[in-house]
Coordinates of C-alpha atoms (C1' of nucleotides) in Angstrom, one line a residue:
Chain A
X1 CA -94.1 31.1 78.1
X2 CA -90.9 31.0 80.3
X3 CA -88.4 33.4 80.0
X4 CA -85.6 32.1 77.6
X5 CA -82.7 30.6 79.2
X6 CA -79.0 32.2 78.2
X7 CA -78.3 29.1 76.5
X8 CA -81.4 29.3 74.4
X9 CA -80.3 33.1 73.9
X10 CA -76.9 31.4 73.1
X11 CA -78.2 29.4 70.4
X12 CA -80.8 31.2 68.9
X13 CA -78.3 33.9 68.3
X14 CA -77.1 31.8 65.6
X15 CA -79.7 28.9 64.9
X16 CA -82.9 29.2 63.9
X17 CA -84.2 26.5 66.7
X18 CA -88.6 25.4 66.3
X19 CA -90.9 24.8 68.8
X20 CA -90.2 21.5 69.4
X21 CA -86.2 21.6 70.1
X22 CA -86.9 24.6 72.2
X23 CA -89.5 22.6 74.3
X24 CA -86.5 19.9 74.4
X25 CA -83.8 21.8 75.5
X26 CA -86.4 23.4 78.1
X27 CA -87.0 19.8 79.6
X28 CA -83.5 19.6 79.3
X29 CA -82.8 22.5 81.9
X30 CA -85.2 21.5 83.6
X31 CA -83.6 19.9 86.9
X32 CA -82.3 23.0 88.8
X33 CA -80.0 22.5 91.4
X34 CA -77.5 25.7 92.7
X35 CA -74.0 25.7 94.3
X36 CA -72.4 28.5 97.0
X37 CA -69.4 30.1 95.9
X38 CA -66.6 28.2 95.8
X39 CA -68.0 25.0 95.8
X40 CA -66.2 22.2 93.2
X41 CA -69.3 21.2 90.5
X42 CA -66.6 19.1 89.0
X43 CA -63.2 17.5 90.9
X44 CA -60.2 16.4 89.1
X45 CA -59.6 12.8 88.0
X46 CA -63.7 11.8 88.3
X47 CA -65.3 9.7 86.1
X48 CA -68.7 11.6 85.3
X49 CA -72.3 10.9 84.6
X50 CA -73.5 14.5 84.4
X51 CA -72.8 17.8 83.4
X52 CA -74.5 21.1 83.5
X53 CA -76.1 23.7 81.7
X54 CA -75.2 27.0 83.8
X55 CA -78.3 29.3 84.2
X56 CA -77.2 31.9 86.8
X57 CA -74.0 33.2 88.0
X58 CA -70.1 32.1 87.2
X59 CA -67.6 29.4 87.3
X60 CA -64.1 28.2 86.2
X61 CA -61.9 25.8 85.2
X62 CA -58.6 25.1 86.6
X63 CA -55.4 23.4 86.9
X64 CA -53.4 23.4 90.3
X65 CA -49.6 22.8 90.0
X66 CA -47.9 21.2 92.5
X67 CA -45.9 23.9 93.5
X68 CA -49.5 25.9 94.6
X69 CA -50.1 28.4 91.8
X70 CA -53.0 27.7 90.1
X71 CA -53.7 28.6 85.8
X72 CA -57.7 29.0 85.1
X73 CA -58.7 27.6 82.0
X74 CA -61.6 29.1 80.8
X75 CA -63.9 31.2 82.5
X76 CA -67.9 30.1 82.4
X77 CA -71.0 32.2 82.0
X78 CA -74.9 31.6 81.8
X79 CA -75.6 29.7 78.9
X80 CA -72.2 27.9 78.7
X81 CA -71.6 24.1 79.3
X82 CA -69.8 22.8 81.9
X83 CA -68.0 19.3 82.3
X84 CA -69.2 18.7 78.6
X85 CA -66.5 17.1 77.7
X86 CA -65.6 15.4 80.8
X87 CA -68.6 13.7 80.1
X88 CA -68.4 12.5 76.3
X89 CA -64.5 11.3 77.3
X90 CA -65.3 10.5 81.0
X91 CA -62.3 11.5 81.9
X92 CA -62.0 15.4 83.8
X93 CA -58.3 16.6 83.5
X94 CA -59.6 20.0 85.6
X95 CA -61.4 21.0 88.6
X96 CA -64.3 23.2 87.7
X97 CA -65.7 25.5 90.8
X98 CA -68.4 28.2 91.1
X99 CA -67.2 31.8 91.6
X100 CA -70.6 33.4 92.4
X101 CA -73.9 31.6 93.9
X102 CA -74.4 29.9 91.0
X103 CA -78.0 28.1 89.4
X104 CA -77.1 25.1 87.1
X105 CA -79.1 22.6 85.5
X106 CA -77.6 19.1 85.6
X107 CA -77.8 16.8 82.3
X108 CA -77.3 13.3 82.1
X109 CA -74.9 11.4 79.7
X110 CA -77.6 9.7 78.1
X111 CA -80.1 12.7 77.6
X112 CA -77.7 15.0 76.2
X113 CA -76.6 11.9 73.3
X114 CA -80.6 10.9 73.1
X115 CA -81.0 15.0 72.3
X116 CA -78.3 15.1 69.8
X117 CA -79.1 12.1 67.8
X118 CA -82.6 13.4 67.7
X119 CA -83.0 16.7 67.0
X120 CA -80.1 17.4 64.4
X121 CA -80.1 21.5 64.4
X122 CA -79.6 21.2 68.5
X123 CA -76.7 18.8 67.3
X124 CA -75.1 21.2 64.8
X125 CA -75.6 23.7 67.6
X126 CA -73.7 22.1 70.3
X127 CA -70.9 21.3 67.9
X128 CA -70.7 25.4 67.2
X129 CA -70.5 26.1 71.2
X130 CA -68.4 23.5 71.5
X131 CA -65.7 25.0 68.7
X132 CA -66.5 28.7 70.1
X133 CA -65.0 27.3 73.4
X134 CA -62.3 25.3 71.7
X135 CA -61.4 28.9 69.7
X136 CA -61.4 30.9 72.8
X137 CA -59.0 28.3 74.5
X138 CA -56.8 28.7 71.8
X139 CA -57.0 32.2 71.7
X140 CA -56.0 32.0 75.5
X141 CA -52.8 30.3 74.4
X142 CA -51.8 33.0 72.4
X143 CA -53.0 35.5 74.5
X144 CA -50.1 33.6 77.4
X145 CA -47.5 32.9 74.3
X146 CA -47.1 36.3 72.3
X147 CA -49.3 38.8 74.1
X148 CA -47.9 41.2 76.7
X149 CA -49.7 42.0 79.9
X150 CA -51.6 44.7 79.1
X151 CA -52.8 43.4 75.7
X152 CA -53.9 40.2 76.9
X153 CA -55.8 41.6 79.6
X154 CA -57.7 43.6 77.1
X155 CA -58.2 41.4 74.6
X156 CA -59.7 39.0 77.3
X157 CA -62.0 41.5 78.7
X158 CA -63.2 42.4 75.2
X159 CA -64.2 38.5 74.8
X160 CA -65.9 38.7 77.6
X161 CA -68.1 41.0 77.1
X162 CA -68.8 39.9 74.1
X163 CA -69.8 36.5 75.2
X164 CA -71.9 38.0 77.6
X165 CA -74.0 40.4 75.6
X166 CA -74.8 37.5 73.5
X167 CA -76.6 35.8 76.3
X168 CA -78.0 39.2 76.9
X169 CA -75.8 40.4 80.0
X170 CA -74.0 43.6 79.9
X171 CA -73.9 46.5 77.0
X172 CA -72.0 48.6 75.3
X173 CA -70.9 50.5 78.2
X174 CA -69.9 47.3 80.3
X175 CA -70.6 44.6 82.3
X176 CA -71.0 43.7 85.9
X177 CA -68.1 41.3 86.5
X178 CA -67.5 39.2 90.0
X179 CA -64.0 38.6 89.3
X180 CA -61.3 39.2 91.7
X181 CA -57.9 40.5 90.6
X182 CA -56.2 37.3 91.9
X183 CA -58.7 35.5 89.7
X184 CA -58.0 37.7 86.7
X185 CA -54.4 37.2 87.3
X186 CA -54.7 33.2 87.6
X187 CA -56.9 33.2 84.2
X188 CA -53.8 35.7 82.7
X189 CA -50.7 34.0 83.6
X190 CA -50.0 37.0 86.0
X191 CA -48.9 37.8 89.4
X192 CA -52.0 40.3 90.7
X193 CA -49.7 42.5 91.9
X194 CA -49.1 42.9 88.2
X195 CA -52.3 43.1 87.5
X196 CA -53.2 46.0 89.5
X197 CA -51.0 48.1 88.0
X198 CA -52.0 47.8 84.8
X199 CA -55.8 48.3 85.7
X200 CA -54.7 50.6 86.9
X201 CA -52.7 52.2 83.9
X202 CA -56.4 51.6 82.0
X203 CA -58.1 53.2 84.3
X204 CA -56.1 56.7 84.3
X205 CA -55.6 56.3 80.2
X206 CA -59.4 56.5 80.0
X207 CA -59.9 52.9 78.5
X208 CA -61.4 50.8 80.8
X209 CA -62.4 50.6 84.4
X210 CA -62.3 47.5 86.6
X211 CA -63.6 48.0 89.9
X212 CA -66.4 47.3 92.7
X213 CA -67.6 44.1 90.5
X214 CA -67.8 46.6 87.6
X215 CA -66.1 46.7 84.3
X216 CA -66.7 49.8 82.1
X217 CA -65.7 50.2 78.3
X218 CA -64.3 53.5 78.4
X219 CA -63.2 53.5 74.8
X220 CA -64.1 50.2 73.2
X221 CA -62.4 51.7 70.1
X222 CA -58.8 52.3 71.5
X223 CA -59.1 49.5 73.4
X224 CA -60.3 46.9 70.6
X225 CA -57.1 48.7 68.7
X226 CA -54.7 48.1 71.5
X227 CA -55.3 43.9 71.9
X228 CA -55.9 44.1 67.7
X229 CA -59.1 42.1 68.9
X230 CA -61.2 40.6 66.0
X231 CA -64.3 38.5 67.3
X232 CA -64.2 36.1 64.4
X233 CA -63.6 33.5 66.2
X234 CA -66.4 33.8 68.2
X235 CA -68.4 34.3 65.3
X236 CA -68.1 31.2 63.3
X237 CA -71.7 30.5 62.3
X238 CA -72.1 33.4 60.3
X239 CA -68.4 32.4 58.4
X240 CA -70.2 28.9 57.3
X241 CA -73.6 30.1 57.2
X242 CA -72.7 32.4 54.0
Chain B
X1 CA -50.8 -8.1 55.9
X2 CA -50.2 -3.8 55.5
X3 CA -47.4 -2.2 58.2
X4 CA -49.9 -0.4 61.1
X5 CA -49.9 3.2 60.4
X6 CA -49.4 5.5 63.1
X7 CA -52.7 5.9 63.6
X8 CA -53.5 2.3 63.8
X9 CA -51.0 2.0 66.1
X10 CA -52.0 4.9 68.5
X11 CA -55.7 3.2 68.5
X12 CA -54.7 0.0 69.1
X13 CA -52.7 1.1 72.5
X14 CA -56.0 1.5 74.0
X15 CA -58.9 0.1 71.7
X16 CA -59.1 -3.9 70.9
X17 CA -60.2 -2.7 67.2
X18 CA -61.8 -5.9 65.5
X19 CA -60.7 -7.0 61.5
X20 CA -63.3 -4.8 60.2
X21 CA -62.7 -1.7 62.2
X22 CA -59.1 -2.2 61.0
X23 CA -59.6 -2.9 57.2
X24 CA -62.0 0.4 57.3
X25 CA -59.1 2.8 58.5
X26 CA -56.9 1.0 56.1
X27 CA -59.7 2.3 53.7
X28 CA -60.0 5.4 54.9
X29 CA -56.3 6.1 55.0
X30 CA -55.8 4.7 51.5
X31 CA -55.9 8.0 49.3
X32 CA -52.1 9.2 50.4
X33 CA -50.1 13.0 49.4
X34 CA -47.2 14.1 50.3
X35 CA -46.6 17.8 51.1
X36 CA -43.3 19.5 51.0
X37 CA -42.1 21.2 54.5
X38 CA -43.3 24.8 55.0
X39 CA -46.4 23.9 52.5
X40 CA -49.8 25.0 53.9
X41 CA -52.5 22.1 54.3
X42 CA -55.1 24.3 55.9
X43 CA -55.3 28.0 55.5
X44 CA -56.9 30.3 57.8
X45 CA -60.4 31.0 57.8
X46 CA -61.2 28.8 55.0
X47 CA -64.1 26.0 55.3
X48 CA -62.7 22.7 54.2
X49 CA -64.5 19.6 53.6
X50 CA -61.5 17.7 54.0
X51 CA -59.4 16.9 56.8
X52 CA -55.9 14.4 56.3
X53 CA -54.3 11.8 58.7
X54 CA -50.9 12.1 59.3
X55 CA -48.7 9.6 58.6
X56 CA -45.3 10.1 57.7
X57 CA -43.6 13.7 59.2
X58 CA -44.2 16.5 61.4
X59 CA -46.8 19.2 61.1
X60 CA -48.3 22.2 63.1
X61 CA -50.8 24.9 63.6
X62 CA -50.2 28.1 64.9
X63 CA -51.6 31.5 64.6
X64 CA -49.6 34.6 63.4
X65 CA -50.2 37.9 65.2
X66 CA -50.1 41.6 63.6
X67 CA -47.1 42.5 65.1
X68 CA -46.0 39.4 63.0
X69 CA -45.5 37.4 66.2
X70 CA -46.2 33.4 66.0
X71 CA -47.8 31.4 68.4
X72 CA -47.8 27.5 67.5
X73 CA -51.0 26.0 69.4
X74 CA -50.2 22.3 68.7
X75 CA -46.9 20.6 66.7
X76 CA -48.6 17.3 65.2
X77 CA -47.2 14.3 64.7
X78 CA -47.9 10.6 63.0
X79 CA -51.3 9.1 63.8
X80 CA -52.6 12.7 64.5
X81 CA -56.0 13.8 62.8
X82 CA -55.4 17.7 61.3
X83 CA -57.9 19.5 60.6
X84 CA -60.6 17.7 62.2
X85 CA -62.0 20.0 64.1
X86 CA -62.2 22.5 61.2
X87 CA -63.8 19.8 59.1
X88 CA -66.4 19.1 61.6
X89 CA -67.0 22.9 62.5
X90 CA -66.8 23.9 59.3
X91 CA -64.4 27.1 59.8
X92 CA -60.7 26.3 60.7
X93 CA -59.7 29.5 62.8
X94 CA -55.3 28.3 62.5
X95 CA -53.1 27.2 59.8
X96 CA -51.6 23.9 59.5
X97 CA -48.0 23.4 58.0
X98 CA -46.1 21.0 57.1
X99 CA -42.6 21.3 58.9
X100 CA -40.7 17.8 57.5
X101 CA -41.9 16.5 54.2
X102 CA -45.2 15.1 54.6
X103 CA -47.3 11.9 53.5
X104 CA -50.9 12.4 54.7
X105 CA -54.0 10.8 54.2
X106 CA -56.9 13.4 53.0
X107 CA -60.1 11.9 54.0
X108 CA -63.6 13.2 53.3
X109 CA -65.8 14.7 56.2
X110 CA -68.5 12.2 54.8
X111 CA -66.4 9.3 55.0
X112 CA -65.6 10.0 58.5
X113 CA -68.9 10.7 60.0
X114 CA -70.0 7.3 57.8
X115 CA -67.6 5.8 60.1
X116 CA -68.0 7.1 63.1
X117 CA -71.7 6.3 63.1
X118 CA -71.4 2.8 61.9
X119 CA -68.5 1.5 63.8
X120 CA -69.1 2.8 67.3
X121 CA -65.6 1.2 68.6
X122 CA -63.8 3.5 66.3
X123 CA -66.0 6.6 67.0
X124 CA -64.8 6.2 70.8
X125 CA -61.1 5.7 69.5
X126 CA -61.5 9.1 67.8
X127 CA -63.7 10.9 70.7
X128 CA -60.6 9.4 72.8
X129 CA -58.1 10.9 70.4
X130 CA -60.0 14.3 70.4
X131 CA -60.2 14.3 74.4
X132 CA -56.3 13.6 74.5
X133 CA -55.2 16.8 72.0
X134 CA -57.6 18.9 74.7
X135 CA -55.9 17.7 76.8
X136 CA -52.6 18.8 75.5
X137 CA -53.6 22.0 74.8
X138 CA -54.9 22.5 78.4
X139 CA -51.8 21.6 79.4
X140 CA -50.3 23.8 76.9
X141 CA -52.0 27.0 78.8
X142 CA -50.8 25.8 82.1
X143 CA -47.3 25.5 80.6
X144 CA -47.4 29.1 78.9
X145 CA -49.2 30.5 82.2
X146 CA -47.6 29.1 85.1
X147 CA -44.4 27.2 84.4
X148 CA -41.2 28.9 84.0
X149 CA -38.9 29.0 80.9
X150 CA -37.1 25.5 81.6
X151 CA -40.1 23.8 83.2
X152 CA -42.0 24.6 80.4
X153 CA -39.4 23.2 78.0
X154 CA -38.8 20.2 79.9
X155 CA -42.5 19.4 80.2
X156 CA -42.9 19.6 76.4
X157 CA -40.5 17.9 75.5
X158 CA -41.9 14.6 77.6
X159 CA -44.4 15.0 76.0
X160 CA -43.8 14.9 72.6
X161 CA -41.3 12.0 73.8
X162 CA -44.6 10.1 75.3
X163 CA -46.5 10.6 71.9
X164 CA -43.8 9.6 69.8
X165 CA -43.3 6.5 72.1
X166 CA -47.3 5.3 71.5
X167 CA -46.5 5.3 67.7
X168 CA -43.7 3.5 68.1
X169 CA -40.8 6.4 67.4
X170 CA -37.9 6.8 69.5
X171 CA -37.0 5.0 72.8
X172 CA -36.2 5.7 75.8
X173 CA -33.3 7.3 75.1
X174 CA -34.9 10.3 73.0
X175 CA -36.1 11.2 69.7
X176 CA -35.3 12.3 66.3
X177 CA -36.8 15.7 66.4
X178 CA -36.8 18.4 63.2
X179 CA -37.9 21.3 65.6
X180 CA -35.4 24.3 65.3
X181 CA -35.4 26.5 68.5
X182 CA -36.9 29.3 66.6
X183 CA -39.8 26.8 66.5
X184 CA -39.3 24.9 69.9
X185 CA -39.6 29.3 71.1
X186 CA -42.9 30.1 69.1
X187 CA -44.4 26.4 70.5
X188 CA -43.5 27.8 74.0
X189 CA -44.0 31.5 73.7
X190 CA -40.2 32.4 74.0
X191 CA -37.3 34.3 72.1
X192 CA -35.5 31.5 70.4
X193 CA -32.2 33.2 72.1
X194 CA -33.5 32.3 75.7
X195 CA -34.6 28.6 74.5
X196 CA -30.5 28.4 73.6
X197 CA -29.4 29.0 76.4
X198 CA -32.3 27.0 78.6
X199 CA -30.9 24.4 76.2
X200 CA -27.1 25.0 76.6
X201 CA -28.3 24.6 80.7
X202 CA -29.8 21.8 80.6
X203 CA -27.3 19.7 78.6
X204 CA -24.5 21.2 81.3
X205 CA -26.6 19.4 83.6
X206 CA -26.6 16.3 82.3
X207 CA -30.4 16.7 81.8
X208 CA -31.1 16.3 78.2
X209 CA -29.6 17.0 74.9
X210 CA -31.6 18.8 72.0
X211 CA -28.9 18.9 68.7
X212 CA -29.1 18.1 65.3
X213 CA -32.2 17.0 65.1
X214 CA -31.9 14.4 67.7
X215 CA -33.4 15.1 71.7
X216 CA -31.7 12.9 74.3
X217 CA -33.5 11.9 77.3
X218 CA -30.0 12.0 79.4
X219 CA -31.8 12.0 82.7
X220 CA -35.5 10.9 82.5
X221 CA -36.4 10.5 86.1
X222 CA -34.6 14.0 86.9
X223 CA -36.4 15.8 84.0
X224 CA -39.5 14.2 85.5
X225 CA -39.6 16.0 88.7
X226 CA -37.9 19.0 87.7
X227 CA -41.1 19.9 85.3
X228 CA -43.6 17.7 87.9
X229 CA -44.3 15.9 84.6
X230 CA -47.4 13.3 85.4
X231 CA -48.8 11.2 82.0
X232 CA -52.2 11.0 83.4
X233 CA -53.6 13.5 81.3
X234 CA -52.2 11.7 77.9
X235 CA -53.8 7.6 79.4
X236 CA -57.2 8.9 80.3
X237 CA -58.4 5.7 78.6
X238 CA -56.4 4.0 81.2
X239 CA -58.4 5.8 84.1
X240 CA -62.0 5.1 82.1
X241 CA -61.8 1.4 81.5
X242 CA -60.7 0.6 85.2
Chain C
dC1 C1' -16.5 29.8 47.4
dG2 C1' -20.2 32.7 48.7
dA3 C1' -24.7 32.5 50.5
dT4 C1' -27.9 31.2 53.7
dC5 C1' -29.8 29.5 57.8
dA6 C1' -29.6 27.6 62.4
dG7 C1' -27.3 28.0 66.4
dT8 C1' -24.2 30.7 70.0
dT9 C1' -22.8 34.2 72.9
dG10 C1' -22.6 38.7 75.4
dA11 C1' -24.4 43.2 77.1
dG12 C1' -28.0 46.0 78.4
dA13 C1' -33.0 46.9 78.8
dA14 C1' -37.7 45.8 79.8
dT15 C1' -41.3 43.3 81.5
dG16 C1' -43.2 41.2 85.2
dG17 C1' -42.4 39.0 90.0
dT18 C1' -41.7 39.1 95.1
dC19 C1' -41.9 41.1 99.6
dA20 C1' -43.8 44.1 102.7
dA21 C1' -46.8 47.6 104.2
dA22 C1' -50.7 50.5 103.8
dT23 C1' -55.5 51.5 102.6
dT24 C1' -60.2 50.7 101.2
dC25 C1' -64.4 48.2 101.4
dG26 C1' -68.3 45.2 102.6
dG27 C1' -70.1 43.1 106.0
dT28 C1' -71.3 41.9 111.2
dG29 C1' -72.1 42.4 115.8
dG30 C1' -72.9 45.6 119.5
Chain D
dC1 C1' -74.9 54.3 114.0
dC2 C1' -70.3 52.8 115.1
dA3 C1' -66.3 49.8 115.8
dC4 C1' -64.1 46.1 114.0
dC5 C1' -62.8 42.2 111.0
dG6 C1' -61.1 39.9 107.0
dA7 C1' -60.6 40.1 102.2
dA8 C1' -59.4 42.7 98.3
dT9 C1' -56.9 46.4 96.5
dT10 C1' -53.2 49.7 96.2
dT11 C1' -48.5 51.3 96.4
dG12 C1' -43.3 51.3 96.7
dA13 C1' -38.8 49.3 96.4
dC14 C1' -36.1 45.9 94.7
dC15 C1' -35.2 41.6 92.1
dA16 C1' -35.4 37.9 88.4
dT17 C1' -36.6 36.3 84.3
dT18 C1' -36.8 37.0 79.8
dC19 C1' -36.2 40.1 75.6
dT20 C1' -33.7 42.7 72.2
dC21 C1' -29.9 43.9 69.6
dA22 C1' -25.8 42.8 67.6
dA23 C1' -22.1 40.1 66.4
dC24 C1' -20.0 35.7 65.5
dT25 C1' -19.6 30.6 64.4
dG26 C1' -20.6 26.5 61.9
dA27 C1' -22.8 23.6 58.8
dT28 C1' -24.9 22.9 54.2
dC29 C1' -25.7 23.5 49.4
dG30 C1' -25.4 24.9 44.8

DNA sequence: CGATCAGTTGAGAATGGTCAAATTCGGTGG
DNA sequence: CCACCGAATTTGACCATTCTCAACTGATCG
């Protein structure tokens, strides 16, 4: 038995998947291919065929403005999608580029439709990872609308961690994170200058550190307090499983 | 022969619906309600098995904050689906409200995923439709994270002047537009006091006026540049049927 | 004619940005 | 092991944008 991938951990958090969609979503992941940091999985304005299933490592979404600043949309881990939608509207308004070494599986079009018309559970799971993503991009709007600096920032590094322990990365004390400050500033809205000095404020408050690739939880209490962070919305399936 | 709804008449921009497609929407759109402005159609963290079809008025959802802070996510217009997303994810995670006295069309989840499976024309219209609000609300995070106070505005606002146009309200000229700035400042994460003046600014200019409910475009092809304002990411139909 | 609500305006404060200059850190080659 | 390089981080000083508070105007409605 193979180990299980983060997207099975993903969906098996919440779905109670058999034998035979976990064999399917195993040939599904099955055509490894992996990418060197920085390199564009997905370019703006392309018509695509494929997406992937990301196994290993992180990427990101993002929108470049003409003026050379650039706002990340979402932030992907192992077990997330990427170009999903790109490829049910074949249409990709965003660049989507790996920020470690990254291992991917790439789907096609047609498999990933053949899968969901087939095997209905798998169907009904997508559709929840799809709305947790839609959720958490909403959540990023308020976080840029009505959340000051250092709120945002800790409201987003709580989601985080809590989408990674899901896929089994991480605990309560942390997670490794390869995120820059620049990058953490570009997902934020921020200038990293800005962002600096409220890490560092964290840091010497005893909440949380952020540093050397590291985050650590320092007082997930006062910190869940401080950003008023609720994980509902990335808890869904249990709401509509009641 | 029935007037095209709004809806109708954003499909049929890009989609060559045949006679039957068209007397099925009719059907589906038959079981009209009005609501009165400020009423809630969809409450927060409820399941619904209903979603409506806007078609007379202006709606939105937003999300309130502890502090009592709002952040709107999307402002929703005729022809716009609300509530589809929570309808098909079962758990709405925003509130809808009406903000002009509404007439809607409430339509059953099982009468829309009857349609979508059996009339595969319409269920790209509405994947379409879906991919363009992403769209918008991607666009909405680079506008909150990276554009300033009157770029942001600016970009909005041609915007909701392109949507408007594809249902066949307003002109080139402008819009009638029952936003107040309290709620033009909580769409675009602002104190209504700083959207005045950005306002007061840009009709010194000569740029565009926004009074008594009506916006004027007075200067289309300078508003253009100054918020780098490019439709490609509302005509991604357009770019996939080249 | 109040009453209410949206819009206006000013003054001062706060949050976050920009520029410039260290400093640290993880390699890499000698 | 050491010197060095480039990238990321850190810090300070100053500036700009945007917010908050408070007061005032103007329209609308019973």
């Amino acid at each position: 038995m193979i180990l299980p991938s983060p997207l099975m951990r993903k969906l098996s958090a919440r779905f109670a998947l058999s034998y035979l969609e976990i064999a399917m979503i195993e040939r599904l992941e099955k055509n490894h291919r992996t990418f060197a940091p920085g390199q564009q999985l997905i370019h703006e304005g392309q018509g695509h065929l494929s997406a992937f299933i990301l196994r290993k490592g992180w990427a990101f979404s993002s929108k470049i403005l003409p003026n050379g600043s650039r706002q990340i949309i979402e932030i992907q881990i192992p077990g997330d999608f990427l170009g999903l939608r790109s490829v049910l509207f074949n249409a990709s308004d965003h660049n989507i580029e790996a920020l470690t070494q990254i291992q991917a599986s790439e789907v096609l079009l047609s498999d990933v439709s053949e899968a969901l018309s087939q095997y209905p559970l798998f169907a009904a799971a997508i559709l929840w990872a799809a709305a947790r993503d839609e959720a958490m991009v909403v959540e990023h709007v308020v976080d840029l609308g009505r959340r000051s600096a250092e709120e945002r920032i800790v409201h987003f590094v709580l989601e985080l961690a809590a989408r990674l322990r899901l896929v089994g990365i991480g605990d309560d004390t942390g997670f490794d994170c390869p995120l820059t400050q620049q990058l953490l500033a570009d997902v934020m809205g921020l200038s990293s200058i800005h962002v600096n000095r409220i890490l560092r404020s964290l840091r010497e408050e005893g909440l949380l550190t952020f540093q050397k690739g590291r985050v650590s939880l320092d007082d997930s209490d006062r910190l869940k307090c401080l950003a008023s962070f609720d994980p509902a919305y990335l808890d869904q399936g249990k709401i509509s499983s009641r």
